[in-house]
Coordinates of C-alpha atoms in Angstrom, one line a residue:
M40 CA 0.0 0.0 0.0
E41 CA 1.3 3.4 -0.9
L42 CA 2.3 6.0 1.7
T43 CA 0.1 8.9 2.4
T44 CA 0.6 12.3 4.1
G45 CA -0.1 10.9 7.6
A46 CA 2.2 7.9 7.1
I47 CA 5.2 10.0 5.8
L48 CA 4.6 12.5 8.6
R49 CA 4.9 9.7 11.1
R50 CA 8.1 8.6 9.4
I51 CA 9.5 12.1 9.7
T52 CA 8.8 12.3 13.4
E53 CA 10.3 8.8 13.9
T54 CA 13.5 9.5 12.0
D55 CA 16.5 10.8 13.8
L56 CA 17.2 14.2 12.1
S57 CA 18.4 17.6 12.9
V58 CA 15.7 20.3 13.7
S59 CA 16.3 22.0 10.4
A60 CA 16.1 18.8 8.4
H61 CA 12.8 18.0 10.1
K62 CA 11.5 21.4 9.0
L63 CA 12.7 20.9 5.4
A64 CA 11.1 17.5 5.2
T65 CA 7.8 19.0 6.4
I66 CA 7.9 21.7 3.8
I67 CA 8.5 19.2 1.0
L68 CA 5.7 17.0 2.4
D69 CA 3.4 20.0 2.2
G70 CA 4.0 20.3 -1.5
I71 CA 3.4 16.7 -2.4
A72 CA 0.6 15.9 -4.9
W73 CA -1.4 12.9 -3.7
K74 CA -3.7 12.8 -6.8
D75 CA -1.9 11.7 -10.0
G76 CA -1.9 14.7 -12.3
Y77 CA -2.6 17.4 -9.6
N78 CA -0.3 20.3 -10.3
G79 CA 0.9 18.3 -13.3
L80 CA 2.9 16.0 -11.0
P81 CA 3.0 12.3 -10.5
R82 CA 1.4 11.0 -7.3
G83 CA 3.7 11.4 -4.3
T84 CA 5.9 14.0 -5.9
A85 CA 6.6 17.7 -5.0
A86 CA 8.2 20.3 -7.1
F87 CA 10.5 23.1 -5.8
T88 CA 13.4 25.2 -7.0
L89 CA 16.4 25.2 -4.6
A90 CA 16.1 29.0 -4.4
S91 CA 12.5 28.7 -3.2
L92 CA 13.3 26.1 -0.6
A93 CA 16.3 28.1 0.7
E94 CA 14.0 31.2 1.0
R95 CA 11.3 29.3 2.8
M96 CA 13.9 27.9 5.2
G97 CA 15.7 31.1 5.6
I98 CA 19.1 29.5 5.0
S99 CA 21.9 29.5 2.4
R100 CA 22.0 27.3 -0.6
Q101 CA 25.0 25.5 0.7
Y102 CA 23.3 24.7 4.0
L103 CA 20.3 23.6 2.1
S104 CA 22.4 21.1 0.1
N105 CA 23.7 19.7 3.4
L106 CA 20.1 19.2 4.7
L107 CA 19.0 17.6 1.5
G108 CA 21.9 15.2 1.8
E109 CA 20.9 14.4 5.4
L110 CA 17.4 13.6 4.3
A111 CA 18.6 11.4 1.4
A112 CA 20.9 9.4 3.7
S113 CA 18.2 9.1 6.4
G114 CA 15.4 6.6 6.7
L115 CA 13.2 9.0 4.7
R116 CA 15.4 8.3 1.6
L117 CA 14.6 11.6 -0.1
E118 CA 15.0 11.4 -3.8
R119 CA 15.3 14.3 -6.2
R120 CA 15.6 14.7 -10.0
K121 CA 15.2 17.4 -12.7
P122 CA 13.6 15.9 -15.8
H123 CA 12.6 19.2 -17.5
G124 CA 16.0 20.8 -18.0
K125 CA 18.6 22.9 -16.2
Y126 CA 16.3 25.8 -15.2
A127 CA 13.2 23.7 -14.3
P128 CA 12.2 22.9 -10.7
W129 CA 13.5 19.8 -8.9
L130 CA 11.1 17.0 -8.3
F131 CA 11.2 15.5 -4.8
R132 CA 9.7 12.3 -3.4
F133 CA 10.2 10.2 -0.2
G134 CA 11.4 6.6 -0.9
E135 CA 10.0 3.5 0.5
R136 CA 11.5 1.9 3.5
I137 CA 13.8 -1.0 2.8
Q138 CA 12.8 -3.0 5.8
S139 CA 9.2 -4.3 6.4
R140 CA 7.0 -1.5 7.5
S141 CA 4.9 -1.7 10.6
Q142 CA 1.1 -1.3 10.5
D143 CA 1.3 2.2 12.0
V144 CA 3.5 3.3 9.1
V145 CA 1.2 1.9 6.4
S146 CA -1.8 4.0 5.5
S147 CA -5.0 2.5 6.8
G148 CA -8.5 3.0 5.3
G149 CA -9.3 5.5 8.0
D150 CA -6.4 7.8 7.3
T151 CA -7.3 11.4 6.7
S152 CA -4.8 12.3 3.9
L153 CA -4.4 15.2 1.5
F154 CA -5.5 13.2 -1.5
R155 CA -8.9 12.6 0.2
E156 CA -9.6 16.4 0.4
N157 CA -11.6 18.0 -2.4
S158 CA -9.1 20.8 -2.6
H159 CA -6.3 18.4 -3.6
K160 CA -8.2 16.5 -6.3
T161 CA -7.4 16.9 -9.9
I162 CA -9.5 19.9 -10.5
F163 CA -9.0 20.4 -14.3
A164 CA -12.6 19.4 -14.6
G165 CA -15.6 20.8 -16.5
K166 CA -15.6 22.8 -19.7
I167 CA -13.6 25.8 -20.9
D168 CA -15.5 28.3 -23.0
I169 CA -13.1 29.4 -25.8
G170 CA -15.0 32.6 -26.0
E171 CA -14.2 33.5 -22.4
T172 CA -12.6 36.9 -21.5
Q173 CA -9.2 37.5 -22.8
S174 CA -7.7 38.0 -19.3
V175 CA -7.0 34.7 -17.6
F176 CA -7.1 36.6 -14.3
L177 CA -10.8 37.1 -14.7
T178 CA -11.4 33.3 -15.0
R179 CA -11.3 30.5 -12.5
W180 CA -8.4 28.8 -14.4
V181 CA -5.7 31.2 -13.4
G182 CA -4.9 29.5 -10.1
L183 CA -4.8 26.0 -11.7
I184 CA -2.5 27.2 -14.4
K185 CA -0.1 28.7 -11.9
A186 CA -0.1 25.6 -9.7
A187 CA 0.2 23.1 -12.6
K188 CA 2.9 24.8 -14.5
T189 CA 5.5 24.5 -11.7
A190 CA 6.5 21.0 -12.8
L191 CA 5.8 21.3 -16.5
P192 CA 7.9 22.5 -19.5
C193 CA 6.1 25.8 -19.4
W194 CA 7.1 26.5 -15.8
N195 CA 8.7 29.8 -16.6
V196 CA 6.1 31.0 -19.1
D197 CA 3.7 33.8 -18.1
T198 CA 0.3 32.6 -17.1
Q199 CA -1.5 35.0 -19.5
V200 CA 0.7 33.8 -22.4
I201 CA -0.2 30.1 -21.7
W202 CA -3.9 31.1 -21.7
D203 CA -3.6 33.2 -24.8
R204 CA -1.8 30.4 -26.7
F205 CA -4.4 27.9 -25.6
I206 CA -7.3 30.0 -26.6
A207 CA -5.7 30.8 -30.0
F208 CA -4.9 27.1 -30.6
N209 CA -8.6 26.2 -30.1
R210 CA -10.1 29.1 -32.0
Q211 CA -8.0 28.2 -35.0
R212 CA -9.5 24.7 -34.9
G213 CA -13.1 26.1 -34.5
N214 CA -13.6 24.8 -31.0
V215 CA -16.3 26.6 -29.0
S216 CA -15.9 24.6 -25.8
V217 CA -13.4 22.0 -24.8
P218 CA -12.8 19.8 -21.7
A219 CA -10.7 21.4 -19.0
G220 CA -8.3 18.5 -19.2
Y221 CA -7.2 19.8 -22.6
L222 CA -5.6 22.8 -20.9
L223 CA -3.4 20.5 -18.8
G224 CA -2.5 18.4 -21.8
F225 CA -1.7 21.6 -23.8
M226 CA 0.7 22.7 -21.0
R227 CA 2.4 19.3 -20.8
R228 CA 3.2 19.4 -24.5
W229 CA 4.4 23.0 -24.4
R230 CA 7.8 22.1 -25.9
N231 CA 6.0 21.1 -29.1
A232 CA 4.2 24.4 -29.3
P233 CA 5.4 26.9 -32.0
K234 CA 7.7 29.7 -30.8
A235 CA 5.4 32.3 -32.3
V236 CA 1.8 32.3 -33.1
Q237 CA 1.5 33.6 -36.7
Q238 CA -1.4 31.5 -37.9
E239 CA -3.5 34.6 -38.5
V240 CA -1.0 35.9 -41.0
T241 CA -1.0 33.7 -44.1
V242 CA 1.5 34.0 -46.9
P243 CA -0.4 34.9 -50.1
E244 CA 0.1 33.1 -53.3
K245 CA 1.5 34.8 -56.4
G246 CA -1.0 37.0 -58.1
V247 CA -3.3 37.2 -55.0
P248 CA -3.7 40.8 -53.7
V249 CA -2.0 41.4 -50.3
D250 CA -4.2 42.7 -47.5
P251 CA -2.2 45.8 -46.3
V252 CA -3.5 45.4 -42.8
Q253 CA -2.4 41.8 -42.6
A254 CA 0.9 42.7 -44.3
E255 CA 1.5 45.3 -41.6
L256 CA 0.7 42.8 -38.8
A257 CA 3.1 40.3 -40.4
A258 CA 5.9 42.9 -40.6
L259 CA 5.5 43.8 -37.0
I260 CA 5.5 40.1 -35.9
G261 CA 8.5 39.5 -38.1
A262 CA 10.5 42.2 -36.3
A263 CA 9.6 40.8 -32.8
P264 CA 12.2 39.0 -30.8
V265 CA 10.9 35.5 -30.3
R266 CA 13.7 33.9 -28.4
N267 CA 13.7 35.0 -24.7
R268 CA 10.5 36.8 -25.4
Q269 CA 9.7 37.1 -21.7
F270 CA 12.8 39.0 -21.1
H271 CA 12.1 41.5 -23.9
E272 CA 8.6 41.9 -22.6
A273 CA 9.9 42.7 -19.1
D274 CA 12.3 45.3 -20.7
L275 CA 9.5 47.0 -22.6
R276 CA 7.2 47.0 -19.5
Q277 CA 10.0 48.6 -17.5
A278 CA 10.7 51.2 -20.2
I279 CA 7.2 52.4 -20.9
G280 CA 5.3 51.3 -17.8
Q281 CA 2.6 48.6 -17.3
A282 CA -0.3 50.9 -18.2
A283 CA 1.2 52.0 -21.5
Y284 CA 2.2 48.4 -22.4
D285 CA -1.4 47.1 -21.8
T286 CA -2.8 50.0 -23.8
R287 CA -0.5 49.2 -26.8
V288 CA -1.6 45.5 -26.7
H289 CA -5.3 46.5 -26.5
E290 CA -4.9 48.9 -29.5
V291 CA -3.3 46.1 -31.6
V292 CA -6.0 43.6 -30.7
R293 CA -8.7 46.2 -31.6
R294 CA -7.1 47.2 -34.9
F295 CA -6.1 43.8 -36.2
G296 CA -8.7 41.6 -34.5
C297 CA -5.9 39.2 -33.4
P298 CA -5.5 37.2 -30.2
R299 CA -3.6 38.8 -27.3
F300 CA -0.5 36.7 -27.7
T301 CA -0.2 37.7 -31.4
A302 CA -0.8 41.3 -30.4
T303 CA 2.1 41.2 -27.8
L304 CA 4.4 40.0 -30.6
A305 CA 3.3 42.9 -32.8
V306 CA 3.9 45.4 -29.9
H307 CA 7.4 44.0 -29.3
G308 CA 8.1 44.2 -33.1
R309 CA 7.0 47.8 -33.2
A310 CA 9.2 48.5 -30.1
V311 CA 12.2 47.0 -31.8
M312 CA 11.6 49.2 -34.9
A313 CA 11.4 52.2 -32.6
G314 CA 14.6 51.3 -30.8
E315 CA 12.8 50.9 -27.4
I316 CA 14.1 47.4 -27.0
L317 CA 16.8 45.3 -28.7
R318 CA 16.0 42.3 -30.8

């Protein structure tokens, strides 16, 4: 039988550890997903960056490494790995005991564990209306996206960008409403997503008149820096201010009738042409 929150907590209290190591183990335990797929994590796994753990502990990274080594060598057998690349969060899980476990360590049917609570179930449930408001922060999905992306390839992508890309993806396919699980699957396959959304701008065939509005939009997008786009966006926001940035994006959406993500690329391209940011 698999371990639960209560069972691991008992193991933490039974294991001979320093006070700091006990605290670190409890913090990791608090972040464990007990429902497979919750937060995009496998069951029994937590995701943290070393910087976030050190900040929550109030200690240095060097001391944190010592504590992680202590937990790995202890009876808790803490395991960690980083499957999503150098800058992605670490995935942590507590290993099984080698020796036979006593009944008080194995979860019983009456255990009250995190995975039994409604708030810890996989809550990418229901339907997503593709015609919803353009701001993800006005929907009930913003918290789920923020929580789930921590252990997914899109962990360092802005929540609004993920939402805009998802909406644009489904609009292009004519979807009016999709299961909420599609959003989690879309985030899991983020590495396969195109670096820039240019589906609204088609390349005309020879002899076909060019729409000047679409040609202008294509030129702006073509000038936009796609690689490290988030850094360029941050530079532009800092240079002109948040209000001015949002106004520019809104004006592009209104003028060209394009999704917000495409509009941000156009805004960045125009900023490059004006010398406000570098490509």
